[in-house]
Amino acid sequence: MSDETTPVDLEKEPVSAEDPAAAAPEAPAAPADTTDGETSAAAGLGRTTVTRIGQGARNVGASVRHTLTTGHQSDEEFRRLLVQRQLAAYDEVRETAREELEDVHKRITRLERIGAEDGWTPEQRQAVKVLREERKGRTAALKDLMKTPFVPVQPTDDQIKRARRAGSTRRFVALLVVIGLLGLLCVRAPQLLLLVLPVGVAVLWWLGRRPPTLTQRPVPERLLARAELALPAQAGAAPGVDPEEPRQYPIADVSTAEEAEEAVRRVITAVGGDLAAVTDGHREPWGWSVRVRFRSGSPDDLNEEKTYKRLITAWRLRRAGLLIEADPEFGDSCTVRLVMRDPFTPELVGAVPYRPPLSTSIVDRFDFGVGMDASELAFSLAGLMLIMVGDTGSGKSGIALALAEAVTSTRDAVLINLDPAGSGVGDLGPAITLDACMDQALIGNVLDFLIKLCSARARQRRAYGWGNKWRMSPEHPAFVVHMDEWPQLSEKNKKKLIRAILIGRKEGVWFEGFSQWGTKDYLGDAIGPKMPGKILGACRRVDVTELLGGGSIGEGYRADLLQPATHTEAGDAGQIYAQGLPGMPSRPVRYKFREITSEYAARVGVERAAAGLPDVTFTLTEAGLIKEWHKLLKAAAAPAPGPAADGGDDDEPEVPPILVVIAEAFVQEDDPEFLTLDQVHVYLKKDDAAKWGRWDDRDDKGRLRELGKALARELRDAGVTLSSERITEAEGQPRGYYAAAVQQALAGVSSDDSTDDS
């Protein structure tokens, strides 16, 4: 054994034999505990999440504060909003005036329809008179309003600040309302918190990494689009327009309404137009239509010849492809029509409506065609004194046939066909009640008969108590006279025709005249502009201005642009402009009549004759003219005499000018029962201001006394039997003329002429 011994650790407690655990071998050391590390990581994630949610809440708070204080809106936006309020008030005044004017017009139309159907009562007549005066006043007031430009008062800095504070207050109140409603909802339904809280926390967590953009937004497009809202320094040029940009803007390249509006705005601005707004761009089957409102100047300027040609070139349209329709109600506005193809397709025009025999009344609205804006060409023929002017190839004969076809379908009107050079509407054959063509003597006799009929009916109307218009019925039908080739009448017959036109309207004797020309030298008198209804087909520029007035071209009545048909090309035959058609707006819109073929007219003519035409025996027997009527029928059935027997070129005294002026005053005043001397004086001064305005410096009593003396002398010297009377129906019983007396005086001229001829 070795003598060396193992050292002993004196500090170690000696093992007791009695402690078995101590005697056991020492166990290995246990591994370190990981719970503390996991807890630390979870705490870090929680702190990050809470921090991110808190940052999200701060971001939301910053965005809400930015919005509540209107920090996202610029001063320029608030300035435009304040000016927009002024513009809204400006537009509202005009819109209210338009609505009130339209209401008055509807009331007049309703009363006129009732009067035409049931006769006038004194109360209705007075009501219509008052409403017409009101309409004149409102129309004048509206025109004055439209002439006043929009000149805004620019807001000051203090006003902009107040507007900003008001916006903040509204937003804050709205936020409180929303929070209150959400709180109330959660109190009523606490279970919603289980949904709202997690969603809210998730949203805040998501926004924690997305800081808000606290900047001002651009001015909204709706505020930039209105030129009226710009500062005066900006108003001279539309926003975004480069003054160096090319002036050509081919309309064929346009594909959207916005592009069409922009094309119109750029080109009209380039030719010097001062535009306030370009709106309502609309694609049409034939091209584009756009509404334009001017700030200064007039839409009529666009129809000036040089400007019109520049616009055609800039838009690259065909020669007559630009139509500018001035708005009759708003002098600063117009509709620009950019025509790229034929506007009247067969699908748009449609087929001729079939009208069974005796199925209509002359007071009905007849559907004759369509406008290029898809509006109806529909109007009544009752009371219509009409003239149509159109060159050869304008479709004049077809339009005359369409009107005559409608007349022959009625149960309370008959058709008389007069034509000194052709057959007129002879295609209707037996549906025509009296046919007098290519015979000047017979035409003259028919006109004499119609003048006598007017005088007889004036007496009948008063005896029946029918008011101031003839009441149509199958027993008392209207006489509608178709007068073709007006300029071909003899001078004698032209004068008779004009007299009949002046007195026939109230007596149910109405004339539809047709001519290739519309000037005084062809018609025999300046009667064309005085005809209530006017239709213009393809014709001369001078015809348009003669019939519709010197400003009609500028307003958009461009019948001079219509192309007449040829043997090989249809051209614009049947297309027209119109004024004064009952129930139709007097707007420069192009319309097209549906074509009535000769074959169709012949077929319905035979059908209507077989069913029976309205019988004139009763009404002419009452008028004491039945024997003369039978003589005319017999003469019309006889073979027409040769040219030597026309009997139409004898000299015939004209209606004295003084009587024409008085009769025209009644026509212009819508055929009242009477006119006072004071009312007649207005028209006398229009005719000759120097002669009839000599007493304007006197008081009313002295002026009217001298006027009465002068009128009596003038009528006596002209050989006219007409004296002023006390108008017992008028307040104060002033002196004046009754319509019946004026009609008798006109008829007396014809009777004297007939006596002289015999």
CSV table of C-alpha atoms in Angstrom, one decimal, residues 354-362 364 366 405-414 431 474 477 604 607-615:
chain,number,residue,atom,x,y,z
A,354,TYR,CA,-103.2,57.3,-91.6
A,355,ARG,CA,-106.3,59.5,-90.9
A,356,PRO,CA,-109.7,57.8,-91.6
A,357,PRO,CA,-112.4,60.0,-93.2
A,358,LEU,CA,-114.2,62.4,-90.9
A,359,SER,CA,-112.0,61.3,-88.0
A,360,THR,CA,-110.5,64.6,-87.0
A,361,SER,CA,-111.5,68.2,-86.2
A,362,ILE,CA,-109.8,71.2,-87.7
A,364,ASP,CA,-106.9,69.1,-83.5
A,366,PHE,CA,-101.9,67.3,-86.7
A,405,GLU,CA,-104.6,66.1,-96.7
A,406,ALA,CA,-105.0,66.9,-93.1
A,407,VAL,CA,-107.9,69.3,-93.9
A,408,THR,CA,-109.7,66.7,-95.9
A,409,SER,CA,-109.7,64.3,-93.0
A,410,THR,CA,-111.8,66.6,-90.8
A,411,ARG,CA,-115.5,66.6,-90.2
A,412,ASP,CA,-115.7,70.4,-89.7
A,413,ALA,CA,-113.7,72.0,-92.5
A,414,VAL,CA,-113.7,71.9,-96.3
A,431,ALA,CA,-111.9,65.2,-101.5
A,474,PRO,CA,-120.2,69.8,-89.2
A,477,PRO,CA,-117.6,74.1,-91.3
A,604,VAL,CA,-107.2,58.8,-99.5
A,607,GLU,CA,-111.8,57.1,-99.8
A,608,ARG,CA,-112.9,60.4,-98.2
A,609,ALA,CA,-115.2,61.3,-101.0
A,610,ALA,CA,-116.9,57.9,-100.8
A,611,ALA,CA,-117.4,58.4,-97.0
A,612,GLY,CA,-118.8,61.9,-97.6
A,613,LEU,CA,-117.4,65.4,-97.2
A,614,PRO,CA,-118.6,68.0,-94.7
A,615,ASP,CA,-121.9,69.5,-96.1
